[in-house]
């Protein structure tokens, strides 16, 4: 299931570890420590009640593979440090069924990884480990803005 795409692109997402269109450093993949990369964003609408973060790979052989979903991030949050989950944020299940970050690990070739921040009109109030489809549906139903950083990774 692809992430929601109907919300307008108003949020600017960046990372001090890589640039848009650049390569994800090994430490943030399955070939390294597998920790989530640092992210930063700006342009969150003032009326946002929560944020959601979705990291996915549209190039996966079986369709889009979601590596990470964080729900109900405080809307005042403007960045994540590497390997961190903000206080109060709720991890939903990824495509591997685990409520955690799953580092890029393409089976072959170069894959694109989308780091998307969504501003939500209301908190999802879903529990940790919520099924991926339910989490994405909740994001889609209340997304009022979004922003995306896309980077690539190819295993050596």
Tab-separated table of N, CA and C in Angstrom:
chain	number	residue	atom	x	y	z
A	1	UNK	N	0.848	-1.182	0.000
A	1	UNK	CA	0.000	0.000	0.000
A	1	UNK	C	0.892	1.243	0.000
A	2	UNK	N	0.707	2.129	-0.962
A	2	UNK	CA	1.505	3.357	-0.979
A	2	UNK	C	1.009	4.331	0.080
A	3	UNK	N	1.861	5.262	0.473
A	3	UNK	CA	1.444	6.245	1.470
A	3	UNK	C	0.477	7.252	0.869
A	4	UNK	N	-0.191	8.003	1.714
A	4	UNK	CA	-1.110	9.021	1.216
A	4	UNK	C	-0.371	10.068	0.383
A	5	UNK	N	-1.008	10.567	-0.633
A	5	UNK	CA	-0.351	11.561	-1.483
A	5	UNK	C	-1.242	12.755	-1.789
A	6	UNK	N	-2.408	12.831	-1.165
A	6	UNK	CA	-3.339	13.900	-1.508
A	6	UNK	C	-3.060	15.214	-0.798
A	7	UNK	N	-2.341	15.197	0.311
A	7	UNK	CA	-2.052	16.430	1.036
A	7	UNK	C	-1.063	17.282	0.244
A	8	UNK	N	-1.225	18.601	0.294
A	8	UNK	CA	-0.296	19.469	-0.450
A	8	UNK	C	1.123	19.416	0.108
A	9	UNK	N	2.080	19.575	-0.788
A	9	UNK	CA	3.495	19.574	-0.395
A	9	UNK	C	3.870	20.962	0.100
A	10	UNK	N	3.907	21.114	1.422
A	10	UNK	CA	4.228	22.407	2.013
A	10	UNK	C	5.364	22.325	3.019
A	11	UNK	N	5.749	21.100	3.373
A	11	UNK	CA	6.783	20.904	4.379
A	11	UNK	C	8.101	20.606	3.665
A	12	UNK	N	9.184	21.205	4.133
A	12	UNK	CA	10.509	20.962	3.574
A	12	UNK	C	11.234	19.988	4.489
A	13	UNK	N	11.667	18.845	3.939
A	13	UNK	CA	12.343	17.806	4.714
A	13	UNK	C	13.797	17.713	4.256
A	14	UNK	N	14.707	17.586	5.229
A	14	UNK	CA	16.130	17.468	4.912
A	14	UNK	C	16.791	16.532	5.918
A	15	UNK	N	18.044	16.225	5.644
A	15	UNK	CA	18.843	15.422	6.569
A	15	UNK	C	20.278	15.923	6.534
A	16	UNK	N	20.925	16.030	7.704
A	16	UNK	CA	22.335	16.391	7.695
A	16	UNK	C	23.226	15.236	7.218
A	17	UNK	N	22.642	14.043	7.069
A	17	UNK	CA	23.423	12.864	6.675
A	17	UNK	C	23.453	12.635	5.160
A	18	UNK	N	22.472	13.177	4.427
A	18	UNK	CA	22.405	13.004	2.970
A	18	UNK	C	21.485	14.061	2.391
A	19	UNK	N	21.626	14.307	1.094
A	19	UNK	CA	20.784	15.310	0.451
A	19	UNK	C	19.744	14.639	-0.443
A	20	UNK	N	18.744	15.420	-0.848
A	20	UNK	CA	17.700	14.906	-1.728
A	20	UNK	C	18.340	14.373	-3.005
A	21	UNK	N	18.050	13.139	-3.337
A	21	UNK	CA	18.630	12.497	-4.510
A	21	UNK	C	19.972	11.837	-4.249
A	22	UNK	N	20.520	12.046	-3.058
A	22	UNK	CA	21.824	11.487	-2.712
A	22	UNK	C	21.725	10.063	-2.177
A	23	UNK	N	22.861	9.539	-1.769
A	23	UNK	CA	22.930	8.174	-1.242
A	23	UNK	C	22.809	8.165	0.277
A	24	UNK	N	22.086	7.187	0.785
A	24	UNK	CA	21.954	7.014	2.229
A	24	UNK	C	23.240	6.373	2.740
A	25	UNK	N	23.874	6.949	3.753
A	25	UNK	CA	25.081	6.345	4.313
A	25	UNK	C	24.807	4.941	4.865
A	26	UNK	N	25.778	4.064	4.737
A	26	UNK	CA	25.650	2.656	5.126
A	26	UNK	C	25.153	2.488	6.557
A	27	UNK	N	25.570	3.368	7.471
A	27	UNK	CA	25.191	3.194	8.877
A	27	UNK	C	23.679	3.190	9.102
A	28	UNK	N	22.902	3.746	8.177
A	28	UNK	CA	21.446	3.815	8.323
A	28	UNK	C	20.738	2.700	7.551
A	29	UNK	N	21.481	1.681	7.140
A	29	UNK	CA	20.939	0.581	6.343
A	29	UNK	C	21.177	-0.756	7.044
A	30	UNK	N	20.706	-1.831	6.426
A	30	UNK	CA	20.905	-3.169	6.979
A	30	UNK	C	22.370	-3.599	6.909
A	31	UNK	N	23.161	-2.907	6.111
A	31	UNK	CA	24.585	-3.231	6.004
A	31	UNK	C	25.420	-2.507	7.057
A	32	UNK	N	24.785	-1.638	7.812
A	32	UNK	CA	25.455	-0.903	8.886
A	32	UNK	C	24.726	-1.152	10.192
A	33	UNK	N	24.642	-0.104	11.006
A	33	UNK	CA	23.985	-0.224	12.312
A	33	UNK	C	22.468	-0.327	12.193
A	34	UNK	N	21.926	0.099	11.056
A	34	UNK	CA	20.476	0.013	10.857
A	34	UNK	C	19.685	0.994	11.696
A	35	UNK	N	20.320	2.085	12.107
A	35	UNK	CA	19.599	3.098	12.882
A	35	UNK	C	18.925	4.090	11.935
A	36	UNK	N	17.881	4.707	12.413
A	36	UNK	CA	17.192	5.702	11.596
A	36	UNK	C	18.095	6.931	11.441
A	37	UNK	N	18.063	7.554	10.271
A	37	UNK	CA	18.923	8.726	10.039
A	37	UNK	C	18.360	9.975	10.702
A	38	UNK	N	19.202	10.979	10.887
A	38	UNK	CA	18.689	12.252	11.394
A	38	UNK	C	17.849	12.929	10.312
A	39	UNK	N	16.771	13.547	10.725
A	39	UNK	CA	15.886	14.269	9.806
A	39	UNK	C	15.549	15.618	10.405
A	40	UNK	N	15.244	16.562	9.534
A	40	UNK	CA	14.787	17.883	9.968
A	40	UNK	C	13.716	18.347	8.993
A	41	UNK	N	12.818	19.186	9.467
A	41	UNK	CA	11.773	19.705	8.576
A	41	UNK	C	11.312	21.068	9.058
A	42	UNK	N	10.712	21.794	8.129
A	42	UNK	CA	10.150	23.110	8.416
A	42	UNK	C	8.902	23.281	7.574
A	43	UNK	N	8.085	24.243	7.956
A	43	UNK	CA	6.871	24.517	7.201
A	43	UNK	C	5.650	23.777	7.695
A	44	UNK	N	5.708	23.218	8.909
A	44	UNK	CA	4.533	22.544	9.467
A	44	UNK	C	3.432	23.576	9.677
A	45	UNK	N	2.235	23.322	9.168
A	45	UNK	CA	1.141	24.284	9.361
A	45	UNK	C	0.854	24.499	10.848
A	46	UNK	N	0.496	25.721	11.206
A	46	UNK	CA	0.225	26.060	12.593
A	46	UNK	C	-0.946	25.309	13.197
A	47	UNK	N	-1.864	24.852	12.341
A	47	UNK	CA	-3.037	24.138	12.866
A	47	UNK	C	-2.833	22.618	12.938
A	48	UNK	N	-1.630	22.150	12.676
A	48	UNK	CA	-1.360	20.703	12.776
A	48	UNK	C	-1.482	20.268	14.231
A	49	UNK	N	-2.135	19.140	14.456
A	49	UNK	CA	-2.311	18.594	15.807
A	49	UNK	C	-1.309	17.477	16.090
A	50	UNK	N	-0.722	16.928	15.039
A	50	UNK	CA	0.256	15.846	15.173
A	50	UNK	C	1.006	15.727	13.855
A	51	UNK	N	2.127	15.018	13.895
A	51	UNK	CA	2.889	14.698	12.692
A	51	UNK	C	2.987	13.186	12.569
A	52	UNK	N	3.224	12.734	11.361
A	52	UNK	CA	3.505	11.318	11.115
A	52	UNK	C	4.699	11.267	10.173
A	53	UNK	N	5.525	10.259	10.352
A	53	UNK	CA	6.695	10.071	9.498
A	53	UNK	C	6.598	8.684	8.879
A	54	UNK	N	6.757	8.633	7.559
A	54	UNK	CA	6.707	7.365	6.829
A	54	UNK	C	7.955	7.264	5.966
A	55	UNK	N	8.650	6.138	6.072
A	55	UNK	CA	9.811	5.867	5.226
A	55	UNK	C	9.474	4.629	4.411
A	56	UNK	N	9.529	4.767	3.088
A	56	UNK	CA	9.179	3.622	2.253
A	56	UNK	C	10.045	3.522	1.004
A	57	UNK	N	9.954	2.369	0.372
A	57	UNK	CA	10.726	2.032	-0.835
A	57	UNK	C	9.745	1.622	-1.931
A	58	UNK	N	9.485	2.519	-2.898
A	58	UNK	CA	8.549	2.180	-3.967
A	58	UNK	C	9.125	1.201	-4.989
A	59	UNK	N	10.439	0.917	-4.901
A	59	UNK	CA	11.094	0.036	-5.867
A	59	UNK	C	11.151	-1.420	-5.408
A	60	UNK	N	10.584	-1.730	-4.265
A	60	UNK	CA	10.633	-3.099	-3.744
A	60	UNK	C	9.965	-4.057	-4.731
A	61	UNK	N	10.492	-5.271	-4.872
A	61	UNK	CA	9.982	-6.216	-5.872
A	61	UNK	C	8.498	-6.557	-5.738
A	62	UNK	N	7.975	-6.578	-4.522
A	62	UNK	CA	6.567	-6.953	-4.311
A	62	UNK	C	5.659	-5.747	-4.143
A	63	UNK	N	6.132	-4.563	-4.519
A	63	UNK	CA	5.366	-3.340	-4.316
A	63	UNK	C	5.999	-2.536	-3.194
A	64	UNK	N	5.451	-1.380	-2.911
A	64	UNK	CA	6.029	-0.478	-1.915
A	64	UNK	C	6.244	-1.186	-0.577
A	65	UNK	N	7.483	-1.090	-0.068
A	65	UNK	CA	7.835	-1.661	1.231
A	65	UNK	C	8.004	-0.496	2.193
A	66	UNK	N	7.246	-0.500	3.276
A	66	UNK	CA	7.321	0.569	4.264
A	66	UNK	C	8.302	0.169	5.355
A	67	UNK	N	9.321	1.007	5.548
A	67	UNK	CA	10.394	0.734	6.494
A	67	UNK	C	10.150	1.293	7.892
A	68	UNK	N	9.313	2.330	7.983
A	68	UNK	CA	9.114	2.964	9.288
A	68	UNK	C	7.870	3.825	9.240
A	69	UNK	N	7.063	3.754	10.298
A	69	UNK	CA	5.922	4.642	10.471
A	69	UNK	C	5.918	5.120	11.916
A	70	UNK	N	5.981	6.421	12.095
A	70	UNK	CA	5.843	7.033	13.419
A	70	UNK	C	4.577	7.872	13.405
A	71	UNK	N	3.729	7.655	14.375
A	71	UNK	CA	2.466	8.375	14.483
A	71	UNK	C	2.499	9.325	15.676
A	72	UNK	N	1.661	10.325	15.617
A	72	UNK	CA	1.400	11.229	16.729
A	72	UNK	C	2.652	11.894	17.302
A	73	UNK	N	3.552	12.284	16.404
A	73	UNK	CA	4.722	13.076	16.792
A	73	UNK	C	4.213	14.474	17.128
A	74	UNK	N	4.715	15.055	18.200
A	74	UNK	CA	4.315	16.399	18.602
A	74	UNK	C	4.533	17.366	17.434
A	75	UNK	N	3.521	18.154	17.075
A	75	UNK	CA	3.652	19.041	15.908
A	75	UNK	C	4.698	20.143	16.072
A	76	UNK	N	5.158	20.372	17.296
A	76	UNK	CA	6.216	21.366	17.518
A	76	UNK	C	7.598	20.787	17.214
A	77	UNK	N	7.677	19.478	17.038
A	77	UNK	CA	8.937	18.805	16.722
A	77	UNK	C	9.379	19.217	15.315
A	78	UNK	N	10.667	19.537	15.170
A	78	UNK	CA	11.177	19.941	13.858
A	78	UNK	C	12.359	19.093	13.401
A	79	UNK	N	12.737	18.102	14.212
A	79	UNK	CA	13.845	17.241	13.802
A	79	UNK	C	13.874	15.967	14.632
A	80	UNK	N	14.607	14.995	14.116
A	80	UNK	CA	14.880	13.741	14.814
A	80	UNK	C	16.387	13.531	14.766
A	81	UNK	N	16.969	13.134	15.866
A	81	UNK	CA	18.378	12.765	15.837
A	81	UNK	C	18.479	11.314	15.376
A	82	UNK	N	19.626	10.919	14.912
A	82	UNK	CA	19.826	9.550	14.425
A	82	UNK	C	19.466	8.539	15.502
A	83	UNK	N	18.720	7.525	15.105
A	83	UNK	CA	18.373	6.436	16.004
A	83	UNK	C	17.367	6.786	17.077
A	84	UNK	N	16.678	7.902	16.954
A	84	UNK	CA	15.764	8.312	18.017
A	84	UNK	C	14.298	8.248	17.601
A	85	UNK	N	13.466	8.112	18.617
A	85	UNK	CA	12.024	8.231	18.464
A	85	UNK	C	11.602	9.299	19.467
A	86	UNK	N	10.923	10.344	19.026
A	86	UNK	CA	10.554	11.416	19.952
A	86	UNK	C	9.621	10.913	21.056
A	87	UNK	N	9.731	11.515	22.219
A	87	UNK	CA	8.847	11.186	23.331
A	87	UNK	C	7.400	11.376	22.898
A	88	UNK	N	6.577	10.379	23.161
A	88	UNK	CA	5.167	10.455	22.822
A	88	UNK	C	4.822	9.926	21.440
A	89	UNK	N	5.813	9.777	20.575
A	89	UNK	CA	5.550	9.245	19.229
A	89	UNK	C	5.223	7.757	19.330
A	90	UNK	N	4.370	7.289	18.438
A	90	UNK	CA	3.909	5.906	18.473
A	90	UNK	C	4.362	5.183	17.200
A	91	UNK	N	5.204	4.140	17.337
A	91	UNK	CA	5.616	3.393	16.147
A	91	UNK	C	4.539	2.392	15.718
A	92	UNK	N	4.165	2.464	14.459
A	92	UNK	CA	3.232	1.483	13.892
A	92	UNK	C	4.070	0.377	13.244
A	93	UNK	N	3.421	-0.705	12.882
A	93	UNK	CA	4.125	-1.812	12.230
A	93	UNK	C	4.610	-1.382	10.850
A	94	UNK	N	5.807	-1.856	10.483
A	94	UNK	CA	6.311	-1.630	9.133
A	94	UNK	C	5.909	-2.824	8.258
A	95	UNK	N	6.387	-2.865	7.044
A	95	UNK	CA	6.014	-3.979	6.149
A	95	UNK	C	6.547	-5.325	6.626
A	96	UNK	N	7.543	-5.311	7.517
A	96	UNK	CA	8.057	-6.550	8.097
A	96	UNK	C	7.248	-6.949	9.336
A	97	UNK	N	6.239	-6.135	9.689
A	97	UNK	CA	5.381	-6.439	10.819
A	97	UNK	C	5.913	-5.994	12.160
A	98	UNK	N	6.998	-5.206	12.154
A	98	UNK	CA	7.620	-4.772	13.415
A	98	UNK	C	7.432	-3.265	13.623
A	99	UNK	N	7.159	-2.848	14.859
A	99	UNK	CA	6.984	-1.415	15.134
A	99	UNK	C	8.321	-0.723	15.362
A	100	UNK	N	9.134	-0.683	14.339
A	100	UNK	CA	10.469	-0.102	14.458
A	100	UNK	C	10.979	0.310	13.081
A	101	UNK	N	12.110	0.990	13.084
A	101	UNK	CA	12.779	1.359	11.839
A	101	UNK	C	13.469	0.119	11.280
A	102	UNK	N	13.303	-0.097	9.994
A	102	UNK	CA	13.932	-1.218	9.291
A	102	UNK	C	14.774	-0.590	8.192
A	103	UNK	N	16.081	-0.604	8.363
A	103	UNK	CA	16.984	0.074	7.434
A	103	UNK	C	16.884	-0.429	6.014
A	104	UNK	N	17.145	0.448	5.039
A	104	UNK	CA	17.149	0.042	3.641
A	104	UNK	C	18.023	-1.194	3.419
A	105	UNK	N	17.485	-2.122	2.627
A	105	UNK	CA	18.170	-3.402	2.412
A	105	UNK	C	17.710	-3.979	1.063
A	106	UNK	N	17.957	-3.243	-0.032
A	106	UNK	CA	17.431	-3.698	-1.323
A	106	UNK	C	18.044	-5.033	-1.756
A	107	UNK	N	17.220	-5.943	-2.295
A	107	UNK	CA	17.740	-7.242	-2.724
A	107	UNK	C	18.686	-7.139	-3.923
A	108	UNK	N	18.481	-6.124	-4.752
A	108	UNK	CA	19.364	-5.907	-5.904
A	108	UNK	C	19.126	-4.513	-6.460
A	109	UNK	N	20.141	-3.964	-7.069
A	109	UNK	CA	20.009	-2.670	-7.733
A	109	UNK	C	19.869	-1.498	-6.774
A	110	UNK	N	19.647	-0.341	-7.361
A	110	UNK	CA	19.471	0.895	-6.606
A	110	UNK	C	17.993	1.107	-6.331
A	111	UNK	N	17.677	1.349	-5.073
A	111	UNK	CA	16.294	1.628	-4.683
A	111	UNK	C	16.200	3.052	-4.156
A	112	UNK	N	15.013	3.642	-4.307
A	112	UNK	CA	14.725	4.984	-3.813
A	112	UNK	C	13.987	4.848	-2.481
A	113	UNK	N	14.376	5.668	-1.529
A	113	UNK	CA	13.745	5.652	-0.212
A	113	UNK	C	13.163	7.033	0.049
A	114	UNK	N	11.860	7.043	0.347
A	114	UNK	CA	11.141	8.296	0.553
A	114	UNK	C	10.932	8.511	2.053
A	115	UNK	N	11.434	9.628	2.551
A	115	UNK	CA	11.269	10.028	3.946
A	115	UNK	C	10.219	11.139	3.929
A	116	UNK	N	8.983	10.810	4.321
A	116	UNK	CA	7.877	11.750	4.208
A	116	UNK	C	7.374	12.146	5.587
A	117	UNK	N	7.224	13.445	5.785
A	117	UNK	CA	6.651	13.985	7.011
A	117	UNK	C	5.262	14.514	6.664
A	118	UNK	N	4.275	14.063	7.423
A	118	UNK	CA	2.882	14.493	7.233
A	118	UNK	C	2.444	15.323	8.431
A	119	UNK	N	1.760	16.429	8.169
A	119	UNK	CA	1.092	17.195	9.217
A	119	UNK	C	-0.348	16.686	9.249
A	120	UNK	N	-0.836	16.413	10.449
A	120	UNK	CA	-2.176	15.841	10.603
A	120	UNK	C	-3.112	16.829	11.300
A	121	UNK	N	-4.373	16.791	10.906
A	121	UNK	CA	-5.381	17.673	11.508
A	121	UNK	C	-5.810	17.188	12.884
A	122	UNK	N	-5.475	15.929	13.198
A	122	UNK	CA	-5.799	15.364	14.512
A	122	UNK	C	-4.828	14.218	14.784
A	123	UNK	N	-4.621	13.929	16.056
A	123	UNK	CA	-3.783	12.791	16.425
A	123	UNK	C	-4.506	11.503	16.033
A	124	UNK	N	-3.749	10.475	15.704
A	124	UNK	CA	-4.379	9.205	15.328
A	124	UNK	C	-4.864	8.431	16.549
A	125	UNK	N	-4.184	8.615	17.681
A	125	UNK	CA	-4.512	7.895	18.920
A	125	UNK	C	-4.491	6.382	18.750
A	126	UNK	N	-3.681	5.898	17.825
A	126	UNK	CA	-3.550	4.454	17.616
A	126	UNK	C	-2.467	3.904	18.542
A	127	UNK	N	-2.583	2.643	18.930
A	127	UNK	CA	-1.568	2.063	19.818
A	127	UNK	C	-0.302	1.673	19.061
A	128	UNK	N	0.793	1.539	19.790
A	128	UNK	CA	2.051	1.067	19.206
A	128	UNK	C	1.815	-0.292	18.562
A	129	UNK	N	2.424	-0.503	17.412
A	129	UNK	CA	2.293	-1.774	16.716
A	129	UNK	C	1.056	-1.891	15.848
A	130	UNK	N	0.302	-0.788	15.707
A	130	UNK	CA	-0.877	-0.800	14.835
A	130	UNK	C	-0.490	-1.331	13.466
A	131	UNK	N	-1.375	-2.106	12.852
A	131	UNK	CA	-1.115	-2.658	11.520
A	131	UNK	C	-0.829	-1.521	10.540
A	132	UNK	N	0.089	-1.808	9.611
A	132	UNK	CA	0.517	-0.815	8.638
A	132	UNK	C	-0.658	-0.207	7.875
A	133	UNK	N	-1.550	-1.026	7.351
A	133	UNK	CA	-2.673	-0.509	6.561
A	133	UNK	C	-3.539	0.443	7.383
A	134	UNK	N	-3.757	0.120	8.649
A	134	UNK	CA	-4.568	0.983	9.516
A	134	UNK	C	-3.849	2.299	9.792
A	135	UNK	N	-2.539	2.231	9.995
A	135	UNK	CA	-1.764	3.448	10.246
A	135	UNK	C	-1.783	4.364	9.024
A	136	UNK	N	-1.553	3.797	7.831
A	136	UNK	CA	-1.550	4.614	6.613
A	136	UNK	C	-2.929	5.204	6.334
A	137	UNK	N	-3.978	4.446	6.633
A	137	UNK	CA	-5.340	4.951	6.446
A	137	UNK	C	-5.593	6.140	7.382
A	138	UNK	N	-5.133	6.025	8.633
A	138	UNK	CA	-5.312	7.119	9.589
A	138	UNK	C	-4.547	8.366	9.149
A	139	UNK	N	-3.344	8.169	8.625
A	139	UNK	CA	-2.569	9.302	8.121
A	139	UNK	C	-3.301	9.944	6.946
A	140	UNK	N	-3.739	9.124	6.013
A	140	UNK	CA	-4.405	9.625	4.819
A	140	UNK	C	-5.671	10.409	5.154
A	141	UNK	N	-6.399	9.960	6.158
A	141	UNK	CA	-7.678	10.600	6.483
A	141	UNK	C	-7.519	11.965	7.145
A	142	UNK	N	-6.333	12.253	7.683
A	142	UNK	CA	-6.182	13.539	8.370
A	142	UNK	C	-4.959	14.351	7.937
A	143	UNK	N	-4.277	13.945	6.862
A	143	UNK	CA	-3.110	14.688	6.380
A	143	UNK	C	-3.533	16.028	5.786
A	144	UNK	N	-2.901	17.104	6.274
A	144	UNK	CA	-3.210	18.433	5.751
A	144	UNK	C	-2.023	19.043	5.008
A	145	UNK	N	-0.857	18.449	5.172
A	145	UNK	CA	0.349	18.902	4.460
A	145	UNK	C	1.372	17.781	4.527
A	146	UNK	N	2.330	17.842	3.607
A	146	UNK	CA	3.379	16.833	3.607
A	146	UNK	C	4.645	17.415	3.007
A	147	UNK	N	5.731	16.703	3.238
A	147	UNK	CA	7.002	17.046	2.628
A	147	UNK	C	7.814	15.777	2.503
A	148	UNK	N	8.727	15.735	1.529
A	148	UNK	CA	9.446	14.492	1.258
A	148	UNK	C	10.899	14.746	0.912
A	149	UNK	N	11.739	13.854	1.404
A	149	UNK	CA	13.147	13.780	1.061
A	149	UNK	C	13.348	12.386	0.477
A	150	UNK	N	13.908	12.298	-0.719
A	150	UNK	CA	14.130	11.003	-1.355
A	150	UNK	C	15.625	10.783	-1.542
A	151	UNK	N	16.084	9.596	-1.155
A	151	UNK	CA	17.493	9.252	-1.304
A	151	UNK	C	17.582	7.823	-1.828
A	152	UNK	N	18.762	7.424	-2.233
A	152	UNK	CA	18.932	6.099	-2.832
A	152	UNK	C	19.925	5.253	-2.027
A	153	UNK	N	19.829	3.940	-2.231
A	153	UNK	CA	20.791	3.029	-1.638
A	153	UNK	C	20.917	1.798	-2.531
A	154	UNK	N	22.147	1.357	-2.714
A	154	UNK	CA	22.427	0.118	-3.437
A	154	UNK	C	23.461	-0.649	-2.626
A	155	UNK	N	23.175	-1.900	-2.363
A	155	UNK	CA	24.094	-2.728	-1.578
A	155	UNK	C	25.323	-3.061	-2.413
A	156	UNK	N	26.471	-3.106	-1.771
A	156	UNK	CA	27.722	-3.405	-2.470
A	156	UNK	C	28.032	-4.881	-2.448
